[in-house]
Amino acid sequence: RVAARVGLVDVAPSLLDIAGVQMLAHMQGQTLVRTLGRTDLPDRPSFAETDYPRRAFGWSSVAALRTGNYLYIRAPKPELYDLAADPQARKNLANTNRSLLGRLAAQAENFRKRSAGTGQDTTDGSLDPKLAQQLSALGYVAGGGRPAPAGMEGIDPKDKIGVANLLHEAQLAVEEGKVASVLPLLEKVVATDPQIFIAQLQLGLAYSRQKNYPKAIAALRAATEIQPDTAMAHYELGLVLFRSGDLKTSAAHFEIAANLMPKWADTHFSLASVWARDNRVDDAIERLKLTLTLDAEHYQANLLLGRIYHLQGKSAEALPPLELAAESPEASSEAHVFLAEAYERLGRAEDARREHARAAALKRPPSP
């Protein structure tokens, strides 16, 4: 059986092993370079906004407007400062000057609406019907978890500085490889607020690296419940489920990740790899072909596709992907062994001997 004999090819690696998290910033406005050093210019209002607390923690967004002598901070607990009289912004006037607070709040909202565009989140929070159906089959409430507030509703980030600092310490520990200190920090964050997506995700990854799969699954499942339309969480959960032996549930999460990020080759390969083990060989072949349309040099996809073809008796079809795999910088001895076996079946004895020799060379320990 083909499915029983492809086990040497693993699913794709964890995100932490292949890429860092990238953050994109969007800014609007006019350059002030020509105004540097000049003192004869009129005062201009300035507006700033961050959506990071909402996206990362599920808290409220925060915005600020500075106009004239006043600084207004738009948050669930608004702040208002007269910077002429209070340049250190220590005396909050929000409760004593409600009329001015209302005017500045209206100005900030008007500016936000006028400047909204490329950098704004244009999704309406609803899930694709097909994705919702898949999530429901796995026991999720579609769109479950704490809904991200659309505006200033929800938790004020200023009240959660301690939690944010704890998570920041944990992320630094991850970057510095201090595994022993990561788990206590993340566990403390999750105990304080279990609805922080990034904390559950990082906790799941930390447990996974320690091969504590039950706890990793619990944390990553929590992450997917908080943000069910985030491909990264489903992909990482799929990896841990695969490593713990739950192939069917693993495949379901890989499929969700692939639907959410259809141009991410690793999700398609991982799904194909699970299907190959689960006797869905034809489906695996089609998914491997899709993987290779996205990344023609994907080592694992070429290796697995070539191996499946060879085990099906299609050694001529197996040669192109196996030859690509054998020439890959990632090639291991098994790539050369698989290619040698395909050459042998096709009667190319000299080529087979060469590949066996290359495989043996990779297996030998380096010279002292």
mmCIF file of C-alpha atoms in Angstrom:
data_model
loop_
_atom_site.group_PDB
_atom_site.id
_atom_site.type_symbol
_atom_site.label_atom_id
_atom_site.label_comp_id
_atom_site.label_asym_id
_atom_site.label_seq_id
_atom_site.Cartn_x
_atom_site.Cartn_y
_atom_site.Cartn_z
ATOM 1 C CA ARG A 1 0.000 0.000 0.000
ATOM 2 C CA VAL A 2 1.337 3.403 -1.002
ATOM 3 C CA ALA A 3 -0.014 5.168 2.085
ATOM 4 C CA ALA A 4 1.833 2.819 4.397
ATOM 5 C CA ARG A 5 5.185 3.342 2.710
ATOM 6 C CA VAL A 6 5.614 7.118 2.447
ATOM 7 C CA GLY A 7 6.341 7.729 6.118
ATOM 8 C CA LEU A 8 9.875 9.001 5.594
ATOM 9 C CA VAL A 9 8.514 12.328 4.318
ATOM 10 C CA ASP A 10 7.347 14.574 7.143
ATOM 11 C CA VAL A 11 4.877 17.435 7.082
ATOM 12 C CA ALA A 12 6.191 20.955 6.645
ATOM 13 C CA PRO A 13 7.994 22.624 9.578
ATOM 14 C CA SER A 14 6.557 24.962 12.165
ATOM 15 C CA LEU A 15 6.317 28.642 11.315
ATOM 16 C CA LEU A 16 8.895 29.411 14.003
ATOM 17 C CA ASP A 17 11.365 27.290 12.046
ATOM 18 C CA ILE A 18 10.821 28.943 8.656
ATOM 19 C CA ALA A 19 9.925 32.591 9.155
ATOM 20 C CA GLY A 20 9.532 35.368 11.667
ATOM 21 C CA VAL A 21 6.363 37.338 12.233
ATOM 22 C CA GLN A 22 6.205 40.389 10.006
ATOM 23 C CA MET A 23 4.336 43.526 10.960
ATOM 24 C CA LEU A 24 3.166 46.058 8.388
ATOM 25 C CA ALA A 25 2.606 49.723 9.117
ATOM 26 C CA HIS A 26 0.421 52.123 7.180
ATOM 27 C CA MET A 27 0.812 55.863 7.503
ATOM 28 C CA GLN A 28 -0.960 58.787 5.900
ATOM 29 C CA GLY A 29 -0.065 62.460 5.895
ATOM 30 C CA GLN A 30 2.274 65.022 4.368
ATOM 31 C CA THR A 31 6.037 65.275 4.601
ATOM 32 C CA LEU A 32 7.284 67.854 7.098
ATOM 33 C CA VAL A 33 10.866 67.914 5.829
ATOM 34 C CA ARG A 34 10.450 71.361 4.241
ATOM 35 C CA THR A 35 9.164 72.786 7.519
ATOM 36 C CA LEU A 36 12.091 71.746 9.718
ATOM 37 C CA GLY A 37 13.660 74.648 11.552
ATOM 38 C CA ARG A 38 10.912 77.136 10.636
ATOM 39 C CA THR A 39 9.063 79.031 13.372
ATOM 40 C CA ASP A 40 6.594 80.987 11.207
ATOM 41 C CA LEU A 41 4.258 78.085 10.430
ATOM 42 C CA PRO A 42 0.730 77.795 11.833
ATOM 43 C CA ASP A 43 -0.026 74.986 14.259
ATOM 44 C CA ARG A 44 -1.406 71.872 12.548
ATOM 45 C CA PRO A 45 -3.572 69.220 14.154
ATOM 46 C CA SER A 46 -2.036 65.736 14.255
ATOM 47 C CA PHE A 47 -3.843 62.418 14.536
ATOM 48 C CA ALA A 48 -2.452 58.996 15.465
ATOM 49 C CA GLU A 49 -4.154 55.630 15.826
ATOM 50 C CA THR A 50 -3.112 52.075 16.687
ATOM 51 C CA ASP A 51 -5.154 48.933 16.106
ATOM 52 C CA TYR A 52 -2.503 46.647 17.616
ATOM 53 C CA PRO A 53 -4.240 46.230 21.008
ATOM 54 C CA ARG A 54 -7.384 45.004 19.250
ATOM 55 C CA ARG A 55 -5.642 42.677 16.808
ATOM 56 C CA ALA A 56 -3.144 41.154 19.248
ATOM 57 C CA PHE A 57 -5.072 41.173 22.518
ATOM 58 C CA GLY A 58 -8.757 41.705 21.735
ATOM 59 C CA TRP A 59 -8.714 45.003 23.622
ATOM 60 C CA SER A 60 -9.825 48.385 22.346
ATOM 61 C CA SER A 61 -8.040 50.412 19.700
ATOM 62 C CA VAL A 62 -6.479 53.713 20.802
ATOM 63 C CA ALA A 63 -6.264 57.032 18.973
ATOM 64 C CA ALA A 64 -4.939 60.505 19.779
ATOM 65 C CA LEU A 65 -5.555 64.003 18.429
ATOM 66 C CA ARG A 66 -3.342 66.967 19.193
ATOM 67 C CA THR A 67 -4.692 70.354 18.156
ATOM 68 C CA GLY A 68 -3.732 73.763 19.506
ATOM 69 C CA ASN A 69 -2.796 73.396 23.158
ATOM 70 C CA TYR A 70 -4.821 70.241 23.668
ATOM 71 C CA LEU A 71 -4.076 66.528 23.541
ATOM 72 C CA TYR A 72 -7.068 64.202 23.328
ATOM 73 C CA ILE A 73 -6.694 60.409 23.748
ATOM 74 C CA ARG A 74 -9.576 58.366 22.376
ATOM 75 C CA ALA A 75 -10.052 55.190 24.417
ATOM 76 C CA PRO A 76 -12.745 53.562 26.596
ATOM 77 C CA LYS A 77 -11.399 55.842 29.338
ATOM 78 C CA PRO A 78 -10.765 59.093 27.406
ATOM 79 C CA GLU A 79 -8.097 61.589 28.382
ATOM 80 C CA LEU A 80 -7.772 65.321 27.754
ATOM 81 C CA TYR A 81 -4.761 67.504 28.564
ATOM 82 C CA ASP A 82 -3.986 71.198 28.266
ATOM 83 C CA LEU A 83 -0.337 70.992 27.217
ATOM 84 C CA ALA A 84 0.251 74.720 27.621
ATOM 85 C CA ALA A 85 -0.578 74.565 31.323
ATOM 86 C CA ASP A 86 0.389 70.907 31.799
ATOM 87 C CA PRO A 87 3.215 70.011 29.388
ATOM 88 C CA GLN A 88 3.830 66.652 31.145
ATOM 89 C CA ALA A 89 0.185 65.618 30.587
ATOM 90 C CA ARG A 90 -0.450 64.755 34.224
ATOM 91 C CA LYS A 91 -3.863 66.362 34.835
ATOM 92 C CA ASN A 92 -6.683 64.645 32.950
ATOM 93 C CA LEU A 93 -9.441 67.170 32.144
ATOM 94 C CA ALA A 94 -11.812 64.641 30.561
ATOM 95 C CA ASN A 95 -14.301 64.760 33.445
ATOM 96 C CA THR A 96 -14.125 68.508 34.059
ATOM 97 C CA ASN A 97 -14.344 69.880 30.497
ATOM 98 C CA ARG A 98 -16.943 67.670 28.831
ATOM 99 C CA SER A 99 -17.849 70.161 26.096
ATOM 100 C CA LEU A 100 -14.251 70.434 24.837
ATOM 101 C CA LEU A 101 -13.874 66.655 25.146
ATOM 102 C CA GLY A 102 -16.942 66.179 22.934
ATOM 103 C CA ARG A 103 -15.663 68.623 20.283
ATOM 104 C CA LEU A 104 -12.234 66.965 20.082
ATOM 105 C CA ALA A 105 -13.816 63.490 20.016
ATOM 106 C CA ALA A 106 -15.933 64.572 17.038
ATOM 107 C CA GLN A 107 -12.861 66.023 15.276
ATOM 108 C CA ALA A 108 -10.893 62.819 15.854
ATOM 109 C CA GLU A 109 -13.710 60.665 14.515
ATOM 110 C CA ASN A 110 -14.146 62.903 11.474
ATOM 111 C CA PHE A 111 -10.414 62.740 10.743
ATOM 112 C CA ARG A 112 -10.419 58.973 11.137
ATOM 113 C CA LYS A 113 -13.276 58.584 8.655
ATOM 114 C CA ARG A 114 -11.668 60.914 6.121
ATOM 115 C CA SER A 115 -8.287 59.215 6.311
ATOM 116 C CA ALA A 116 -9.551 55.616 6.359
ATOM 117 C CA GLY A 117 -8.300 53.641 3.385
ATOM 118 C CA THR A 118 -5.527 51.217 2.597
ATOM 119 C CA GLY A 119 -4.479 50.688 6.168
ATOM 120 C CA GLN A 120 -7.935 50.062 7.575
ATOM 121 C CA ASP A 121 -9.440 46.698 8.323
ATOM 122 C CA THR A 122 -12.154 46.340 5.719
ATOM 123 C CA THR A 123 -13.487 42.990 6.841
ATOM 124 C CA ASP A 124 -16.911 42.857 8.408
ATOM 125 C CA GLY A 125 -15.983 40.090 10.836
ATOM 126 C CA SER A 126 -18.040 37.452 9.038
ATOM 127 C CA LEU A 127 -16.569 34.119 7.973
ATOM 128 C CA ASP A 128 -16.633 32.508 4.580
ATOM 129 C CA PRO A 129 -19.563 30.008 4.580
ATOM 130 C CA LYS A 130 -17.299 27.095 3.603
ATOM 131 C CA LEU A 131 -14.861 27.960 6.401
ATOM 132 C CA ALA A 132 -17.734 28.309 8.875
ATOM 133 C CA GLN A 133 -18.954 24.836 7.911
ATOM 134 C CA GLN A 134 -15.490 23.339 8.413
ATOM 135 C CA LEU A 135 -15.132 25.008 11.810
ATOM 136 C CA SER A 136 -18.557 23.785 12.856
ATOM 137 C CA ALA A 137 -17.592 20.212 11.938
ATOM 138 C CA LEU A 138 -14.619 20.508 14.294
ATOM 139 C CA GLY A 139 -16.801 21.659 17.169
ATOM 140 C CA TYR A 140 -16.209 25.415 16.913
ATOM 141 C CA VAL A 141 -18.840 28.089 17.084
ATOM 142 C CA ALA A 142 -18.288 29.935 13.799
ATOM 143 C CA GLY A 143 -16.791 33.292 14.606
ATOM 144 C CA GLY A 144 -16.398 32.184 18.211
ATOM 145 C CA GLY A 145 -14.169 33.650 20.859
ATOM 146 C CA ARG A 146 -14.358 37.195 22.108
ATOM 147 C CA PRO A 147 -15.327 39.487 19.216
ATOM 148 C CA ALA A 148 -12.793 42.188 18.495
ATOM 149 C CA PRO A 149 -14.275 45.587 19.281
ATOM 150 C CA ALA A 150 -14.897 47.674 16.180
ATOM 151 C CA GLY A 151 -14.153 51.009 17.835
ATOM 152 C CA MET A 152 -13.522 52.191 21.365
ATOM 153 C CA GLU A 153 -15.596 49.475 23.041
ATOM 154 C CA GLY A 154 -13.976 46.813 25.174
ATOM 155 C CA ILE A 155 -10.972 46.786 27.482
ATOM 156 C CA ASP A 156 -8.870 49.918 27.744
ATOM 157 C CA PRO A 157 -5.236 48.947 26.935
ATOM 158 C CA LYS A 158 -4.030 51.446 29.516
ATOM 159 C CA ASP A 159 -5.502 49.170 32.192
ATOM 160 C CA LYS A 160 -3.553 46.182 30.855
ATOM 161 C CA ILE A 161 -0.009 47.526 30.662
ATOM 162 C CA GLY A 162 1.234 44.909 33.123
ATOM 163 C CA VAL A 163 -0.143 42.061 30.993
ATOM 164 C CA ALA A 164 1.322 43.556 27.822
ATOM 165 C CA ASN A 165 4.718 43.869 29.508
ATOM 166 C CA LEU A 166 4.588 40.220 30.616
ATOM 167 C CA LEU A 167 3.866 39.117 27.059
ATOM 168 C CA HIS A 168 6.666 41.331 25.770
ATOM 169 C CA GLU A 169 9.078 39.652 28.217
ATOM 170 C CA ALA A 170 7.910 36.250 27.006
ATOM 171 C CA GLN A 171 8.426 37.165 23.354
ATOM 172 C CA LEU A 172 11.940 38.407 24.124
ATOM 173 C CA ALA A 173 12.662 35.133 25.920
ATOM 174 C CA VAL A 174 11.473 33.211 22.839
ATOM 175 C CA GLU A 175 13.764 35.263 20.587
ATOM 176 C CA GLU A 176 16.710 34.717 22.949
ATOM 177 C CA GLY A 177 16.079 30.967 23.251
ATOM 178 C CA LYS A 178 15.397 31.093 26.994
ATOM 179 C CA VAL A 179 12.903 28.239 26.929
ATOM 180 C CA ALA A 180 12.863 27.717 30.694
ATOM 181 C CA SER A 181 11.608 31.245 31.346
ATOM 182 C CA VAL A 182 9.079 31.373 28.494
ATOM 183 C CA LEU A 183 6.438 29.010 29.853
ATOM 184 C CA PRO A 184 5.984 30.645 33.299
ATOM 185 C CA LEU A 185 5.584 34.068 31.683
ATOM 186 C CA LEU A 186 3.081 32.869 29.080
ATOM 187 C CA GLU A 187 1.145 30.844 31.643
ATOM 188 C CA LYS A 188 0.856 33.947 33.802
ATOM 189 C CA VAL A 189 -0.443 35.994 30.856
ATOM 190 C CA VAL A 190 -3.023 33.341 29.939
ATOM 191 C CA ALA A 191 -4.107 32.995 33.575
ATOM 192 C CA THR A 192 -4.673 36.759 33.664
ATOM 193 C CA ASP A 193 -6.567 36.873 30.370
ATOM 194 C CA PRO A 194 -7.183 33.589 28.487
ATOM 195 C CA GLN A 195 -8.638 35.504 25.522
ATOM 196 C CA ILE A 196 -5.309 36.953 24.305
ATOM 197 C CA PHE A 197 -4.741 35.278 20.949
ATOM 198 C CA ILE A 198 -0.991 35.816 20.658
ATOM 199 C CA ALA A 199 -0.410 34.500 24.201
ATOM 200 C CA GLN A 200 -2.311 31.265 23.520
ATOM 201 C CA LEU A 201 -0.497 30.845 20.204
ATOM 202 C CA GLN A 202 2.953 31.369 21.737
ATOM 203 C CA LEU A 203 2.084 29.099 24.673
ATOM 204 C CA GLY A 204 1.047 26.347 22.272
ATOM 205 C CA LEU A 205 4.285 26.699 20.323
ATOM 206 C CA ALA A 206 6.347 26.606 23.528
ATOM 207 C CA TYR A 207 4.610 23.421 24.708
ATOM 208 C CA SER A 208 5.044 21.893 21.239
ATOM 209 C CA ARG A 209 8.782 22.485 21.326
ATOM 210 C CA GLN A 210 8.889 20.593 24.621
ATOM 211 C CA LYS A 211 6.829 17.801 23.008
ATOM 212 C CA ASN A 212 4.074 18.363 25.552
ATOM 213 C CA TYR A 213 1.423 17.807 22.909
ATOM 214 C CA PRO A 214 -1.727 17.642 25.089
ATOM 215 C CA LYS A 215 -1.028 21.104 26.537
ATOM 216 C CA ALA A 216 0.087 22.413 23.133
ATOM 217 C CA ILE A 217 -3.175 21.243 21.576
ATOM 218 C CA ALA A 218 -5.230 22.903 24.322
ATOM 219 C CA ALA A 219 -3.467 26.261 23.909
ATOM 220 C CA LEU A 220 -3.528 26.216 20.101
ATOM 221 C CA ARG A 221 -7.173 25.191 20.050
ATOM 222 C CA ALA A 222 -7.898 28.157 22.322
ATOM 223 C CA ALA A 223 -6.051 30.391 19.847
ATOM 224 C CA THR A 224 -8.184 29.121 16.953
ATOM 225 C CA GLU A 225 -11.341 29.686 18.991
ATOM 226 C CA ILE A 226 -10.345 33.298 19.690
ATOM 227 C CA GLN A 227 -9.455 34.019 16.053
ATOM 228 C CA PRO A 228 -10.931 31.190 13.936
ATOM 229 C CA ASP A 229 -9.966 32.834 10.662
ATOM 230 C CA THR A 230 -6.218 33.007 11.400
ATOM 231 C CA ALA A 231 -4.304 30.538 9.219
ATOM 232 C CA MET A 232 -1.212 30.458 11.445
ATOM 233 C CA ALA A 233 -3.082 29.044 14.443
ATOM 234 C CA HIS A 234 -4.798 26.316 12.404
ATOM 235 C CA TYR A 235 -1.519 25.377 10.723
ATOM 236 C CA GLU A 236 0.376 25.088 14.012
ATOM 237 C CA LEU A 237 -2.493 23.122 15.567
ATOM 238 C CA GLY A 238 -2.425 20.799 12.551
ATOM 239 C CA LEU A 239 1.293 20.173 13.089
ATOM 240 C CA VAL A 240 0.859 19.274 16.752
ATOM 241 C CA LEU A 241 -2.126 17.019 16.054
ATOM 242 C CA PHE A 242 -0.102 15.284 13.340
ATOM 243 C CA ARG A 243 2.790 14.693 15.720
ATOM 244 C CA SER A 244 0.405 13.321 18.339
ATOM 245 C CA GLY A 245 -1.077 10.858 15.824
ATOM 246 C CA ASP A 246 -4.493 12.435 15.186
ATOM 247 C CA LEU A 247 -4.327 12.470 11.390
ATOM 248 C CA LYS A 248 -7.946 13.234 10.582
ATOM 249 C CA THR A 249 -8.240 16.284 12.832
ATOM 250 C CA SER A 250 -4.788 17.402 11.725
ATOM 251 C CA ALA A 251 -5.910 17.273 8.076
ATOM 252 C CA ALA A 252 -9.016 19.311 8.900
ATOM 253 C CA HIS A 253 -6.922 22.141 10.369
ATOM 254 C CA PHE A 254 -4.412 22.037 7.508
ATOM 255 C CA GLU A 255 -7.325 22.308 5.076
ATOM 256 C CA ILE A 256 -8.692 25.355 6.890
ATOM 257 C CA ALA A 257 -5.223 26.965 6.853
ATOM 258 C CA ALA A 258 -4.882 26.208 3.129
ATOM 259 C CA ASN A 259 -8.276 27.769 2.400
ATOM 260 C CA LEU A 260 -7.399 30.852 4.424
ATOM 261 C CA MET A 261 -3.979 31.258 2.747
ATOM 262 C CA PRO A 262 -4.307 29.505 -0.636
ATOM 263 C CA LYS A 263 -0.897 30.705 -1.861
ATOM 264 C CA TRP A 264 1.037 29.306 1.126
ATOM 265 C CA ALA A 265 2.704 26.173 -0.295
ATOM 266 C CA ASP A 266 3.527 24.549 3.059
ATOM 267 C CA THR A 267 -0.127 24.289 4.080
ATOM 268 C CA HIS A 268 -0.952 22.375 0.908
ATOM 269 C CA PHE A 269 2.055 20.093 1.304
ATOM 270 C CA SER A 270 1.220 19.320 4.933
ATOM 271 C CA LEU A 271 -2.353 18.466 3.973
ATOM 272 C CA ALA A 272 -1.111 16.208 1.163
ATOM 273 C CA SER A 273 1.323 14.494 3.505
ATOM 274 C CA VAL A 274 -1.452 13.619 5.951
ATOM 275 C CA TRP A 275 -3.768 12.443 3.172
ATOM 276 C CA ALA A 276 -1.020 10.174 1.805
ATOM 277 C CA ARG A 277 -0.820 8.451 5.183
ATOM 278 C CA ASP A 278 -4.595 8.246 5.479
ATOM 279 C CA ASN A 279 -5.144 6.322 2.222
ATOM 280 C CA ARG A 280 -6.329 9.405 0.301
ATOM 281 C CA VAL A 281 -3.499 9.008 -2.178
ATOM 282 C CA ASP A 282 -5.241 10.484 -5.222
ATOM 283 C CA ASP A 283 -6.205 13.581 -3.210
ATOM 284 C CA ALA A 284 -2.632 13.797 -1.934
ATOM 285 C CA ILE A 285 -1.252 13.732 -5.494
ATOM 286 C CA GLU A 286 -3.515 16.578 -6.612
ATOM 287 C CA ARG A 287 -2.582 18.643 -3.552
ATOM 288 C CA LEU A 288 1.130 18.011 -4.171
ATOM 289 C CA LYS A 289 0.719 19.219 -7.749
ATOM 290 C CA LEU A 290 -0.907 22.377 -6.396
ATOM 291 C CA THR A 291 1.982 22.812 -3.957
ATOM 292 C CA LEU A 292 4.449 22.625 -6.833
ATOM 293 C CA THR A 293 2.542 25.181 -8.893
ATOM 294 C CA LEU A 294 3.123 27.564 -5.974
ATOM 295 C CA ASP A 295 6.726 26.503 -5.347
ATOM 296 C CA ALA A 296 8.225 24.347 -8.104
ATOM 297 C CA GLU A 297 11.345 23.614 -6.029
ATOM 298 C CA HIS A 298 9.531 22.615 -2.823
ATOM 299 C CA TYR A 299 11.851 19.827 -1.660
ATOM 300 C CA GLN A 300 9.408 17.821 0.429
ATOM 301 C CA ALA A 301 6.609 18.047 -2.147
ATOM 302 C CA ASN A 302 8.878 16.841 -4.958
ATOM 303 C CA LEU A 303 10.202 14.025 -2.776
ATOM 304 C CA LEU A 304 6.770 12.817 -1.683
ATOM 305 C CA LEU A 305 5.201 13.092 -5.152
ATOM 306 C CA GLY A 306 8.094 11.181 -6.724
ATOM 307 C CA ARG A 307 7.938 8.509 -4.041
ATOM 308 C CA ILE A 308 4.187 8.004 -4.499
ATOM 309 C CA TYR A 309 4.551 7.697 -8.267
ATOM 310 C CA HIS A 310 7.360 5.146 -7.853
ATOM 311 C CA LEU A 311 5.333 3.047 -5.390
ATOM 312 C CA GLN A 312 2.446 3.116 -7.849
ATOM 313 C CA GLY A 313 4.735 1.654 -10.513
ATOM 314 C CA LYS A 314 5.024 4.961 -12.398
ATOM 315 C CA SER A 315 8.799 5.313 -12.173
ATOM 316 C CA ALA A 316 9.063 7.388 -15.354
ATOM 317 C CA GLU A 317 6.674 9.966 -13.859
ATOM 318 C CA ALA A 318 8.578 9.761 -10.589
ATOM 319 C CA LEU A 319 11.898 10.820 -12.121
ATOM 320 C CA PRO A 320 11.308 14.596 -12.648
ATOM 321 C CA PRO A 321 10.217 15.365 -9.052
ATOM 322 C CA LEU A 322 12.799 12.988 -7.542
ATOM 323 C CA GLU A 323 15.599 14.507 -9.620
ATOM 324 C CA LEU A 324 14.574 17.987 -8.451
ATOM 325 C CA ALA A 325 14.508 16.779 -4.848
ATOM 326 C CA ALA A 326 17.933 15.123 -5.142
ATOM 327 C CA GLU A 327 19.486 18.349 -6.441
ATOM 328 C CA SER A 328 17.906 20.484 -3.736
ATOM 329 C CA PRO A 329 20.221 22.040 -1.101
ATOM 330 C CA GLU A 330 17.919 20.364 1.439
ATOM 331 C CA ALA A 331 18.402 16.894 -0.040
ATOM 332 C CA SER A 332 19.014 14.095 2.449
ATOM 333 C CA SER A 333 20.214 10.572 1.760
ATOM 334 C CA GLU A 334 16.636 9.354 1.290
ATOM 335 C CA ALA A 335 16.182 11.598 -1.760
ATOM 336 C CA HIS A 336 19.107 9.863 -3.467
ATOM 337 C CA VAL A 337 17.915 6.410 -2.364
ATOM 338 C CA PHE A 338 14.426 7.031 -3.761
ATOM 339 C CA LEU A 339 15.891 8.308 -7.024
ATOM 340 C CA ALA A 340 18.252 5.319 -7.245
ATOM 341 C CA GLU A 341 15.309 2.926 -6.837
ATOM 342 C CA ALA A 342 13.433 4.662 -9.642
ATOM 343 C CA TYR A 343 16.512 4.434 -11.915
ATOM 344 C CA GLU A 344 16.873 0.722 -11.097
ATOM 345 C CA ARG A 345 13.299 0.003 -12.087
ATOM 346 C CA LEU A 346 13.863 1.827 -15.381
ATOM 347 C CA GLY A 347 17.038 -0.166 -16.101
ATOM 348 C CA ARG A 348 19.418 2.776 -15.622
ATOM 349 C CA ALA A 349 21.951 0.878 -13.530
ATOM 350 C CA GLU A 350 24.796 3.398 -13.786
ATOM 351 C CA ASP A 351 22.578 6.265 -12.664
ATOM 352 C CA ALA A 352 21.277 4.105 -9.805
ATOM 353 C CA ARG A 353 24.854 3.324 -8.627
ATOM 354 C CA ARG A 354 25.712 7.021 -8.682
ATOM 355 C CA GLU A 355 22.697 7.929 -6.521
ATOM 356 C CA HIS A 356 23.377 5.133 -4.042
ATOM 357 C CA ALA A 357 26.924 6.451 -3.729
ATOM 358 C CA ARG A 358 25.641 9.977 -3.086
ATOM 359 C CA ALA A 359 23.263 8.623 -0.453
ATOM 360 C CA ALA A 360 26.086 6.735 1.257
ATOM 361 C CA ALA A 361 28.271 9.834 1.249
ATOM 362 C CA LEU A 362 25.573 11.818 3.031
ATOM 363 C CA LYS A 363 25.203 9.099 5.656
ATOM 364 C CA ARG A 364 28.951 8.963 6.447
ATOM 365 C CA PRO A 365 30.087 11.074 9.416
ATOM 366 C CA PRO A 366 32.311 14.031 8.481
ATOM 367 C CA SER A 367 36.069 13.525 8.603
ATOM 368 C CA PRO A 368 37.768 14.765 11.819
#
